[in-house]
mmCIF file of C-alpha atoms in Angstrom:
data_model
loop_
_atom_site.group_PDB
_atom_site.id
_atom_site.type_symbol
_atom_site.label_atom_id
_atom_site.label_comp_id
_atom_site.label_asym_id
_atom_site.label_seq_id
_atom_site.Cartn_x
_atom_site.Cartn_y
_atom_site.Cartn_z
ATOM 1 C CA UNK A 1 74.601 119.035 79.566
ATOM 2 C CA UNK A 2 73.457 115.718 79.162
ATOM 3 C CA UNK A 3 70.638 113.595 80.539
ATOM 4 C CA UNK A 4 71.908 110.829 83.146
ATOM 5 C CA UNK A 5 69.690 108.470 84.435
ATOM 6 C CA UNK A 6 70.582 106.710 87.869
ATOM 7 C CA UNK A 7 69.695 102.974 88.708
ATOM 8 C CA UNK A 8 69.784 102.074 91.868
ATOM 9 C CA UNK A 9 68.005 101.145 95.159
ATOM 10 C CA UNK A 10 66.437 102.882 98.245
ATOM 11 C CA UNK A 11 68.744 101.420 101.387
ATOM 12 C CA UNK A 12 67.493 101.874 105.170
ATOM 13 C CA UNK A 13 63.939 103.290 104.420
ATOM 14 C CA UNK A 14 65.971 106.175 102.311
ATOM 15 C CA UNK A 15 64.266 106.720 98.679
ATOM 16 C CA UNK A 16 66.961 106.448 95.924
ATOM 17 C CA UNK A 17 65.867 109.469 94.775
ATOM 18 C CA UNK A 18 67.118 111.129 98.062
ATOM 19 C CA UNK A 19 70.582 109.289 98.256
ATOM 20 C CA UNK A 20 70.998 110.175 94.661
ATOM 21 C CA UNK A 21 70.761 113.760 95.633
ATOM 22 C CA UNK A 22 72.841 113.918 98.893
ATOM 23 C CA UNK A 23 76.161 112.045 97.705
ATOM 24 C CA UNK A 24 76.166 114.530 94.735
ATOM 25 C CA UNK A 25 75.083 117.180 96.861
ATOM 26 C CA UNK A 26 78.486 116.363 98.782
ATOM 27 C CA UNK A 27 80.297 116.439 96.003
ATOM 28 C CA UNK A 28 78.775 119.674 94.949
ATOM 29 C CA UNK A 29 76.992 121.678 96.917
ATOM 30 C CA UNK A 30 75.217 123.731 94.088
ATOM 31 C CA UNK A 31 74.650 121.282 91.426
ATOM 32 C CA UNK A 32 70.872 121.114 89.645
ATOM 33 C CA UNK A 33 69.116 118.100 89.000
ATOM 34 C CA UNK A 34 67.194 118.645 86.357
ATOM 35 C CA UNK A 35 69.110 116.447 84.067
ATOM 36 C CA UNK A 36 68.920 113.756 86.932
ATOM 37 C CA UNK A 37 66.249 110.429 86.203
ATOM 38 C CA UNK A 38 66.056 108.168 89.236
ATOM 39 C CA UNK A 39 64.627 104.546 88.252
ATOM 40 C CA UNK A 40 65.048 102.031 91.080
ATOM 41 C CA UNK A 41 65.337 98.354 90.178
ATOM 42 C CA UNK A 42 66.696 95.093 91.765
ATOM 43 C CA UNK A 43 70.078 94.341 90.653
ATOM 44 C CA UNK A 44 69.058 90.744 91.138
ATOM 45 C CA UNK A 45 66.277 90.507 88.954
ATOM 46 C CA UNK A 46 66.634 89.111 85.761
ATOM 47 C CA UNK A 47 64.918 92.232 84.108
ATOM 48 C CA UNK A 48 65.965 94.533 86.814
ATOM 49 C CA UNK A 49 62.341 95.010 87.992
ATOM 50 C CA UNK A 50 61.698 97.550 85.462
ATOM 51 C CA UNK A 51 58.683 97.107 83.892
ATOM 52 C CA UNK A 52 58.062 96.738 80.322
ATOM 53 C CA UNK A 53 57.042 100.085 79.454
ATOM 54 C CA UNK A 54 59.710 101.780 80.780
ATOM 55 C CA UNK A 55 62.273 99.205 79.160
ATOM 56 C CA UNK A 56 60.638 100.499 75.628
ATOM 57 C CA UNK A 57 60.761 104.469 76.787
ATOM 58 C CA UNK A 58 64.574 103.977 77.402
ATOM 59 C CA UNK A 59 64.893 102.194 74.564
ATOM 60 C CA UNK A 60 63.207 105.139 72.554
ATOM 61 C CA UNK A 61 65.555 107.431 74.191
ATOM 62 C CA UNK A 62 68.472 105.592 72.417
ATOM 63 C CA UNK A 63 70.747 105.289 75.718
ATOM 64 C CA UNK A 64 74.799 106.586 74.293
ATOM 65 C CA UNK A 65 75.830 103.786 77.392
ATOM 66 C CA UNK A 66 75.492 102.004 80.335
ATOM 67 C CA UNK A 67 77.737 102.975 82.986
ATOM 68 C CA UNK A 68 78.224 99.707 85.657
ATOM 69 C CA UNK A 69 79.663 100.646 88.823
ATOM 70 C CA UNK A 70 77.344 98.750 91.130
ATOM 71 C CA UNK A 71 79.291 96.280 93.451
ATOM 72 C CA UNK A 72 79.721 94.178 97.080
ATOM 73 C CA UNK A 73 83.251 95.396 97.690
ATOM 74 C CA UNK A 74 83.529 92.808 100.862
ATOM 75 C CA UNK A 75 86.616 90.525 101.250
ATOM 76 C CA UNK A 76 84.920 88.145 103.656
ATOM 77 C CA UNK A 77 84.737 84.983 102.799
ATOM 78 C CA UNK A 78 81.460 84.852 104.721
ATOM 79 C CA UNK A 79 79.967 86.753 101.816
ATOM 80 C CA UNK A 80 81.110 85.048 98.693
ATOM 81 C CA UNK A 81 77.107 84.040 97.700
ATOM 82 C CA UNK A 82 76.374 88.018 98.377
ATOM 83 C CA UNK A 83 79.337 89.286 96.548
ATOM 84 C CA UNK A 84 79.082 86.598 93.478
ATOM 85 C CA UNK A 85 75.197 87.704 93.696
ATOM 86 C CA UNK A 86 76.220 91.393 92.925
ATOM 87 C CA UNK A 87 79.407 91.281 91.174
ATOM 88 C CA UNK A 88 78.345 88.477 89.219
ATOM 89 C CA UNK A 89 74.965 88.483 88.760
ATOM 90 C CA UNK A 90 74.048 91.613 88.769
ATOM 91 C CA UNK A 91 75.898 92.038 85.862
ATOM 92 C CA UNK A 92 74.367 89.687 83.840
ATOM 93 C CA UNK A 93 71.561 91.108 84.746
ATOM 94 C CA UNK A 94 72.535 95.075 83.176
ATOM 95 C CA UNK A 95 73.606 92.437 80.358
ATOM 96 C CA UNK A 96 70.099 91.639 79.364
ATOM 97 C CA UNK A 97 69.199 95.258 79.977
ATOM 98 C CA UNK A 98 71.920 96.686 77.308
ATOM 99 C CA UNK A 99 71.225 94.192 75.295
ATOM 100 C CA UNK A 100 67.529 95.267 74.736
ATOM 101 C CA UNK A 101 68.574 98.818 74.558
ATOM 102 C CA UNK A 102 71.426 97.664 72.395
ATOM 103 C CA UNK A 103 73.493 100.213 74.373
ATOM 104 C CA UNK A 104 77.521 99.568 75.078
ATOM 105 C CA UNK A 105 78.428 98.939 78.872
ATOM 106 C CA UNK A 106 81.208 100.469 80.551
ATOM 107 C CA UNK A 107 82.378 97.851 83.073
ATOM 108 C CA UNK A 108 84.111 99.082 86.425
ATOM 109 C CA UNK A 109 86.503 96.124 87.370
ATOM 110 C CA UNK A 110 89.651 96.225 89.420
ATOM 111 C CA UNK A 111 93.068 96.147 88.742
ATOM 112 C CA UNK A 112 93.551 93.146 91.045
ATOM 113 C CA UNK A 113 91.644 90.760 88.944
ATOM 114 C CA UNK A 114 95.325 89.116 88.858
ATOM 115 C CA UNK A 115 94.988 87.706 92.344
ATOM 116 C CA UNK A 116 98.048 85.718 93.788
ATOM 117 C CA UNK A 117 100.040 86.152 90.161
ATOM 118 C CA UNK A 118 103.300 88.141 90.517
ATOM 119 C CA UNK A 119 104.518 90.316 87.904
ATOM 120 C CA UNK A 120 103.678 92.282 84.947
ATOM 121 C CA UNK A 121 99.717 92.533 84.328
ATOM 122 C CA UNK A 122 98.843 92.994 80.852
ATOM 123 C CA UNK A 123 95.533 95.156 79.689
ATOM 124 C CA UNK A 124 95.016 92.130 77.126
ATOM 125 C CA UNK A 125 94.610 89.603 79.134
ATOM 126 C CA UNK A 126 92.930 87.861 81.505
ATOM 127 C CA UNK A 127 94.540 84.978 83.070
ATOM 128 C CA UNK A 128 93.111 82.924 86.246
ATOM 129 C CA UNK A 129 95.468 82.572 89.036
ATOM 130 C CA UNK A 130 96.379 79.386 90.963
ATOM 131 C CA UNK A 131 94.413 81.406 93.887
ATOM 132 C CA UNK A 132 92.998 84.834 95.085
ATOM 133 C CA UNK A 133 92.954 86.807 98.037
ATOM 134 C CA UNK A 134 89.872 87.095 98.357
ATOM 135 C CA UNK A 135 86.436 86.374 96.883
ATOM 136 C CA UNK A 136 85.810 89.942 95.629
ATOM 137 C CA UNK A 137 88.602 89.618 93.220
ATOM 138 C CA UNK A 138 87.639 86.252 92.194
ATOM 139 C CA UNK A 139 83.942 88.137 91.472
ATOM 140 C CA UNK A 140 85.445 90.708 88.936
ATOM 141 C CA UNK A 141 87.399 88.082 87.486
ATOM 142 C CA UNK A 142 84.421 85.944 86.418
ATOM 143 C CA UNK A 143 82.298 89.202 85.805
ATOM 144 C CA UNK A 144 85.387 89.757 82.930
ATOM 145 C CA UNK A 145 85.294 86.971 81.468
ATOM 146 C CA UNK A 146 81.162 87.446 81.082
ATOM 147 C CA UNK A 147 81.522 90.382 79.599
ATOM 148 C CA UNK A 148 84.310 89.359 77.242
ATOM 149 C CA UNK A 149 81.970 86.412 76.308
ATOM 150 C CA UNK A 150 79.097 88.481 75.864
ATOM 151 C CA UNK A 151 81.210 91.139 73.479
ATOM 152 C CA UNK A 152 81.478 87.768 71.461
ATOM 153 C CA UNK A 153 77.966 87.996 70.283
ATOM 154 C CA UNK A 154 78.299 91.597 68.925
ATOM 155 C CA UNK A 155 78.034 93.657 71.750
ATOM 156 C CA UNK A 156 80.190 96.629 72.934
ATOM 157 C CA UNK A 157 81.741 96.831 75.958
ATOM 158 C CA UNK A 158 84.550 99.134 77.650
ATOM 159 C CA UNK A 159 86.730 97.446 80.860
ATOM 160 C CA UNK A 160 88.120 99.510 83.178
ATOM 161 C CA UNK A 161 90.496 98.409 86.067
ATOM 162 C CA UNK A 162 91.063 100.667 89.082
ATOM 163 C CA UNK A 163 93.491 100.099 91.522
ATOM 164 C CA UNK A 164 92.729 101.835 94.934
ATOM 165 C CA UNK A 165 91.291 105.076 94.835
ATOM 166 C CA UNK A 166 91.611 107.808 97.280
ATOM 167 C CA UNK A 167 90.486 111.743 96.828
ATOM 168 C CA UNK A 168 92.560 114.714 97.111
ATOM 169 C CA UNK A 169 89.611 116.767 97.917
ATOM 170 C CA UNK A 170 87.684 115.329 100.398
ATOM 171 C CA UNK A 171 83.929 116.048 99.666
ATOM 172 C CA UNK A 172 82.846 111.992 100.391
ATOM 173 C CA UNK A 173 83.389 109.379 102.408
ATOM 174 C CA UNK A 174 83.788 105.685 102.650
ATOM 175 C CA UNK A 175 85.658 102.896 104.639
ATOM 176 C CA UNK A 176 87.232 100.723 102.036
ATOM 177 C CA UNK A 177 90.719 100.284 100.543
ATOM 178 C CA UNK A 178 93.421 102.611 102.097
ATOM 179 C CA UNK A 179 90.615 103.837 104.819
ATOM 180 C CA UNK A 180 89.726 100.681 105.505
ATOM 181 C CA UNK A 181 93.718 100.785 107.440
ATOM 182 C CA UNK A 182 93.472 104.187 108.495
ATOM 183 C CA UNK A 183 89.939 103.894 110.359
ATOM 184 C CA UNK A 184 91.075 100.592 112.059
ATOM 185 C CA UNK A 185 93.754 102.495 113.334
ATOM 186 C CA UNK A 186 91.970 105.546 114.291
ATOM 187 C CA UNK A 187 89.026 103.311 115.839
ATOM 188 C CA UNK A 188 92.047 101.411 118.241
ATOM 189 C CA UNK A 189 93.266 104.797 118.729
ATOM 190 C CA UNK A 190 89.830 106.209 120.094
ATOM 191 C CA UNK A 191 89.016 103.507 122.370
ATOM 192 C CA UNK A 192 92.378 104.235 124.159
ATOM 193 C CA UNK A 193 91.035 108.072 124.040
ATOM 194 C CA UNK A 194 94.986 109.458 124.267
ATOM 195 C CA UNK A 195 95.158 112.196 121.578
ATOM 196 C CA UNK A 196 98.898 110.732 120.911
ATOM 197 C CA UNK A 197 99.813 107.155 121.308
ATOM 198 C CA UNK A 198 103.491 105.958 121.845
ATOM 199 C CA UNK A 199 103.753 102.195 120.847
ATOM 200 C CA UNK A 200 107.228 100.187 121.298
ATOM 201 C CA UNK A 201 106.200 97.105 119.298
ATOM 202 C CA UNK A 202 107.995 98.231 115.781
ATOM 203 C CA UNK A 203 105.665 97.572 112.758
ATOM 204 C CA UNK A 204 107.164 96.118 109.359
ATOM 205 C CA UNK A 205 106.759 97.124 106.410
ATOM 206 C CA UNK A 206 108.106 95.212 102.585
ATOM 207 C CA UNK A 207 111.025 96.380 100.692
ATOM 208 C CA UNK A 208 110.339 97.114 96.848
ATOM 209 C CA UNK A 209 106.380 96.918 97.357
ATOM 210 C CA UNK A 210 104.224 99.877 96.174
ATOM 211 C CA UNK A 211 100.917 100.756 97.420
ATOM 212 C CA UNK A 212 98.831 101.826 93.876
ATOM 213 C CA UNK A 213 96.692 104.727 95.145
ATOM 214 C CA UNK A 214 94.719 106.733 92.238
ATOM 215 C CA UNK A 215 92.798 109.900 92.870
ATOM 216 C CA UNK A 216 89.485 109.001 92.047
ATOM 217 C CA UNK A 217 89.086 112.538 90.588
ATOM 218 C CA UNK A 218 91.850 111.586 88.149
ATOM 219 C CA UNK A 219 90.423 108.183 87.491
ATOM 220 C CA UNK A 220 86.651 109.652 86.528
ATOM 221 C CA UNK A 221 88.450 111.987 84.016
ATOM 222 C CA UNK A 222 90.445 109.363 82.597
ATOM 223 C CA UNK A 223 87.564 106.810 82.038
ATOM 224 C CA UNK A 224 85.417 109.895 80.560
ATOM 225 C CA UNK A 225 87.952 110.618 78.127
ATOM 226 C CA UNK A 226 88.516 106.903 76.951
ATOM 227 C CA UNK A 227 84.776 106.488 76.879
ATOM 228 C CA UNK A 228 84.359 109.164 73.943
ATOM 229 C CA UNK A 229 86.597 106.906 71.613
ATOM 230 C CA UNK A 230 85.284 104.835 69.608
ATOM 231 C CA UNK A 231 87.642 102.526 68.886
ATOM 232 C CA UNK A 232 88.041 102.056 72.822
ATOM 233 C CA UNK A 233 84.795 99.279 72.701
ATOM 234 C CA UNK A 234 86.236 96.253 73.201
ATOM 235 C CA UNK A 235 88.942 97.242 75.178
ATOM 236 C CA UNK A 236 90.270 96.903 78.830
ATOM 237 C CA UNK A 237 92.307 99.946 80.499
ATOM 238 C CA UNK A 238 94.413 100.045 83.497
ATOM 239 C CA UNK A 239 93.004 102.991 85.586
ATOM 240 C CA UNK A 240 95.989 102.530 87.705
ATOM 241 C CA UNK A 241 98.813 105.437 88.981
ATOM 242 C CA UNK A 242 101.903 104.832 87.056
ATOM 243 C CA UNK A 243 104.026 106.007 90.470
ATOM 244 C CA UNK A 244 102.466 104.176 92.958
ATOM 245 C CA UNK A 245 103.391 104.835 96.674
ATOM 246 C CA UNK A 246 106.632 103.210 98.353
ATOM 247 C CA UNK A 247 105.087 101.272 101.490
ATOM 248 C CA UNK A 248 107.338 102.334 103.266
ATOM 249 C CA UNK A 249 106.182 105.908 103.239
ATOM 250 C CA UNK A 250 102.639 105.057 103.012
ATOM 251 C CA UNK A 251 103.642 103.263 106.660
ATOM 252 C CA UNK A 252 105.406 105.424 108.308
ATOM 253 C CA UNK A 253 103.123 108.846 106.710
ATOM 254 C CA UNK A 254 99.951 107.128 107.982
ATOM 255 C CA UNK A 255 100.699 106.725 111.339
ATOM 256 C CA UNK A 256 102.229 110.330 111.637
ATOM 257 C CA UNK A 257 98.849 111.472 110.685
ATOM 258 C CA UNK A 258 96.804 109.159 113.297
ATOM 259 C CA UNK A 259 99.730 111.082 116.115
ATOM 260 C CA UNK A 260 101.242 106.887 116.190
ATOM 261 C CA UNK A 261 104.544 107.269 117.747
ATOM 262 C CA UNK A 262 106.050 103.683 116.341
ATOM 263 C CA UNK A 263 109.185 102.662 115.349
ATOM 264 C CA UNK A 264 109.173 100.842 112.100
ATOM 265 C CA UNK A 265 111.713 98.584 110.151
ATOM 266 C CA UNK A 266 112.369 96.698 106.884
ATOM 267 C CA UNK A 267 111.168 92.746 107.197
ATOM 268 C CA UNK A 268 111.243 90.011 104.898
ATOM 269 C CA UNK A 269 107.393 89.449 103.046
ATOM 270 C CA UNK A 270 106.520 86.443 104.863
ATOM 271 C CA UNK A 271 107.768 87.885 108.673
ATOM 272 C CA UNK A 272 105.292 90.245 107.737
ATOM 273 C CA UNK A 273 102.698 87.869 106.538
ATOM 274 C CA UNK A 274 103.421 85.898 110.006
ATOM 275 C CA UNK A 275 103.090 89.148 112.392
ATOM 276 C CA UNK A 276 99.597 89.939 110.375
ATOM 277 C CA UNK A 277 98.694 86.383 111.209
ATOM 278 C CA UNK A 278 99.426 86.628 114.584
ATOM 279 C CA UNK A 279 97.389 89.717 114.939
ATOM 280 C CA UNK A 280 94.573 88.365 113.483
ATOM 281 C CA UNK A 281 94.660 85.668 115.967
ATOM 282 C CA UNK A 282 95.198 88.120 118.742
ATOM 283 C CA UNK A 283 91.983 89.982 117.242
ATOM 284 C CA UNK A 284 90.130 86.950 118.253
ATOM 285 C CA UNK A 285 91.368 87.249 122.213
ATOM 286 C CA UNK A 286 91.505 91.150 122.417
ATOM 287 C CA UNK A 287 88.721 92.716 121.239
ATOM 288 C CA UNK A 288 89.637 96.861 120.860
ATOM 289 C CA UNK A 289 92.313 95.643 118.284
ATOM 290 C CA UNK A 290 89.613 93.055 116.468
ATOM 291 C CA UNK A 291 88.730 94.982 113.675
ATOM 292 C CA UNK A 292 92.130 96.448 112.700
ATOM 293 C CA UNK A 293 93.786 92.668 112.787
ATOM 294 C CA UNK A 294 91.188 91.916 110.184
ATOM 295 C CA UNK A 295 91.624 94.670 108.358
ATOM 296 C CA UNK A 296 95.806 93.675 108.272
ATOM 297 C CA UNK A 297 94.559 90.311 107.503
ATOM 298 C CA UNK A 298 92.629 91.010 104.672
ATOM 299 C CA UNK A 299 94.906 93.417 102.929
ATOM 300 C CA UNK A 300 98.322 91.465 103.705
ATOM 301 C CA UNK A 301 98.842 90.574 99.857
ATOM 302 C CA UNK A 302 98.353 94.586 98.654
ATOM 303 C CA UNK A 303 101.118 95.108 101.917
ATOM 304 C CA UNK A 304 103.647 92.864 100.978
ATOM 305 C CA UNK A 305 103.452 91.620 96.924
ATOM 306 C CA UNK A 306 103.420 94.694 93.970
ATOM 307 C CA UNK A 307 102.378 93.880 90.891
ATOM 308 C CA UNK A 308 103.232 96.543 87.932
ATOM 309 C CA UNK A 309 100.157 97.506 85.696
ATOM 310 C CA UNK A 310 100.775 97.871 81.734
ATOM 311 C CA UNK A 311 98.914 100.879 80.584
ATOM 312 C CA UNK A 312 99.258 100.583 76.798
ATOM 313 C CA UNK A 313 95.660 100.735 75.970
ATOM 314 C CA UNK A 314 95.263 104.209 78.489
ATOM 315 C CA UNK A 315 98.548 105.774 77.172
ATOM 316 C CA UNK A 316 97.109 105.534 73.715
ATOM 317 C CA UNK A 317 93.353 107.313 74.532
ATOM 318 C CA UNK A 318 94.584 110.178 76.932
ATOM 319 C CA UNK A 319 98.071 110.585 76.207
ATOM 320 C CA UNK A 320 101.488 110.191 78.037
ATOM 321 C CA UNK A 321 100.990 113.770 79.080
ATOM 322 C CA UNK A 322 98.588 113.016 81.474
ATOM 323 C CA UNK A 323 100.504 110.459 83.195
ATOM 324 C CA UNK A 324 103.543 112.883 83.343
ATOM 325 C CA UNK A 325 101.327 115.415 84.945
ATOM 326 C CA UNK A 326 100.231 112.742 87.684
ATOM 327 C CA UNK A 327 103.044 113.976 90.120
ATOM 328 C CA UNK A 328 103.101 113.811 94.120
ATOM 329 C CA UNK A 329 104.267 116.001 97.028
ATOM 330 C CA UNK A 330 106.686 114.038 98.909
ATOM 331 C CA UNK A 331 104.044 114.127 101.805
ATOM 332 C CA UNK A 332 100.953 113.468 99.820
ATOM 333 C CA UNK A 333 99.978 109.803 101.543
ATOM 334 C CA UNK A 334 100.102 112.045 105.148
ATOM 335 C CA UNK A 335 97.559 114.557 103.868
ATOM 336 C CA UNK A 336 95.855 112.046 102.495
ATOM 337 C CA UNK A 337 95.182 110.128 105.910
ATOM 338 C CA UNK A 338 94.957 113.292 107.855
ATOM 339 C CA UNK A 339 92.005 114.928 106.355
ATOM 340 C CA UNK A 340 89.908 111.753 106.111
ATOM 341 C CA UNK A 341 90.566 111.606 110.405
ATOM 342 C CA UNK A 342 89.603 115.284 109.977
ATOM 343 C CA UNK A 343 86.609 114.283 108.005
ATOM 344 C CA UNK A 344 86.101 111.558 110.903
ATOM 345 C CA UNK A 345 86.161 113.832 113.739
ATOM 346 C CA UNK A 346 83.382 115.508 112.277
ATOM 347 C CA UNK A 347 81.376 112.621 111.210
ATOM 348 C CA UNK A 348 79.243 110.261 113.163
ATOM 349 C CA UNK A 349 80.189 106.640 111.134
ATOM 350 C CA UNK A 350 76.176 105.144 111.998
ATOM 351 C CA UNK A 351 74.919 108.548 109.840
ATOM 352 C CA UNK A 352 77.106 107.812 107.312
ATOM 353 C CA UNK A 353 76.982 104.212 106.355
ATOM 354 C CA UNK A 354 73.218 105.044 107.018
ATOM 355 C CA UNK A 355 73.367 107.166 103.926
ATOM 356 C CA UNK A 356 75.357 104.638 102.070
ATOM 357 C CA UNK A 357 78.849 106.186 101.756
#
């Protein structure tokens, strides 16, 4: 029943008003807008673009929090300055803004803020690795650490740390994480246009490593529930599933939903770091497979290391009954991957990334 004001940004001549409206509208169908403010700003502007008189009506309004889930979720090296610009940046930039409104901020991080560290990863702390995979995880790190600093001077902040999220009813659609694998392999698989595929190259997968998948309808309740606590500010949670995903399942489940006919076997971690290597540099010669070898390529840490999550701090706020109550089919990861190629077969990929998902 409350007001909720969007910030944002039109993309591809489309009004933020009107990709407000359709990514809700796909979540559901029949929902009103007339609690729904649009204001669009530039993440990259010290004041956000919005003008002065509009910074004084929110601040009249007496904002209950900023919600910051804006982000560059690219691994590519290619686009540290972009990513650093938004993950960084940007939020230094809703900084200033909550500061005037003197509104809390409730940070969206990532669970992998850990980078290359094996092991145990605390809520509490925040501890810089001797490298990361990637410069999107080196991005939320620093972002932390701003926000930490900034909660320093007074203000009130709330971290939370996803792992990868997934849905269990598929309303949206994107091409990161977990689909980021599963469309690489669907995109080899339609070039060869065979609605089955038999391959005799055997595919490895890691012994005691867990993919950490988390409905993202789970995670949005869990954060909205910690977020009404008061004594939350100030505080980092672990938006992470307790029983994450054997890879070996989430291997050999995946490609029964693409129709993969592959044999697949136990390896040591770095034969499996080599093979990805190898088909990253095969990517380079054979094109059809180029994307999917840099998909491996980017996500060969999350394939072969597991790191466990502590989830004091998120026990404490929603309970150890809704952790129990997190529980699995033994074929979940399958119907996972099998309606998002579903969802594909019915989607053209230029509409969609032309409306932003």
């Amino acid at each position: 029943g409350k007001e909720v004001i969007f910030l944002g940004r039109s993309k591809n001549g489309e009004p933020l008003q009107n990709r407000i409206e359709g990514v809700l509208r796909s979540i559901e169908p029949h929902i009103s807008s007339q609690k729904i403010k649009v204001i669009e700003v530039d993440l990259h502007s010290h004041d956000l673009s919005v003008s002065p008189e509009l910074k004084k009506e929110l601040l009249d309004n007496k904002i209950e929090a900023i919600w910051h889930l804006a982000a560059n979720l690219s691994f590519r090296e290619k686009d540290r300055e972009k990513i650093f610009s938004t993950n960084v940046e940007g939020l230094k930039n809703i900084l200033n803004l909550a500061s005037y409104l003197k509104s809390p901020v409730y940070y969206t991080s990532t669970a992998y803020v850990h980078g290359r560290r094996p092991g145990v990863v605390l809520e509490s702390e925040l501890i810089r690795p001797d490298s990361f995979n990637n410069p999107y995880e080196e991005s939320k790190f620093e972002a932390e650490k701003m926000i930490r600093k900034w909660g320093e001077d007074g203000n009130k902040f709330i971290i939370f740390r996803p792992s990868i999220f997934i849905e269990l009813d598929r309303r949206t659609i994107n091409f990161f994480g977990y689909y980021a694998i599963v469309y690489g392999l669907y995109a080899v698989k339609k070039r060869i246009g065979k609605e089955q595929i038999k391959i005799h190259f055997p595919f490895p997968y890691a012994k005691g490593v867990f993919l950490n998948l988390m409905p993202i309808d789970v995670a949005i309740r869990w954060m909205i529930d910690i977020s009404r606590h008061s004594m939350a500010l100030g505080k980092t949670f672990h938006i992470t599933n307790p029983s994450p995903f054997p890879m070996s399942d989430v291997t050999k489940q995946t490609f029964d939903a693409l129709h993969i006919k592959i044999p697949v076997f136990k390896a040591p971690k770095w034969l499996i770091r080599l093979l990805f290597s190898f088909f990253y540099f095969i990517g380079f010669i054979f094109k059809p497979l180029r994307a999917i070898a840099n998909k491996l390529y980017y996500y060969r840490y999350y394939m072969t290391q597991f790191n466990a999550y502590d989830m004091k701090n998120t026990t404490e706020f929603i309970g150890q009954n809704a952790l129990n109550q997190l529980k699995f089919p033994a074929d979940f990861v399958h119907t996972v991957a099998k309606e998002f190629i579903a969802k594909l077969h019915s989607t053209d990929k230029r509409s969609l990334l032309k409306k932003g998902y």
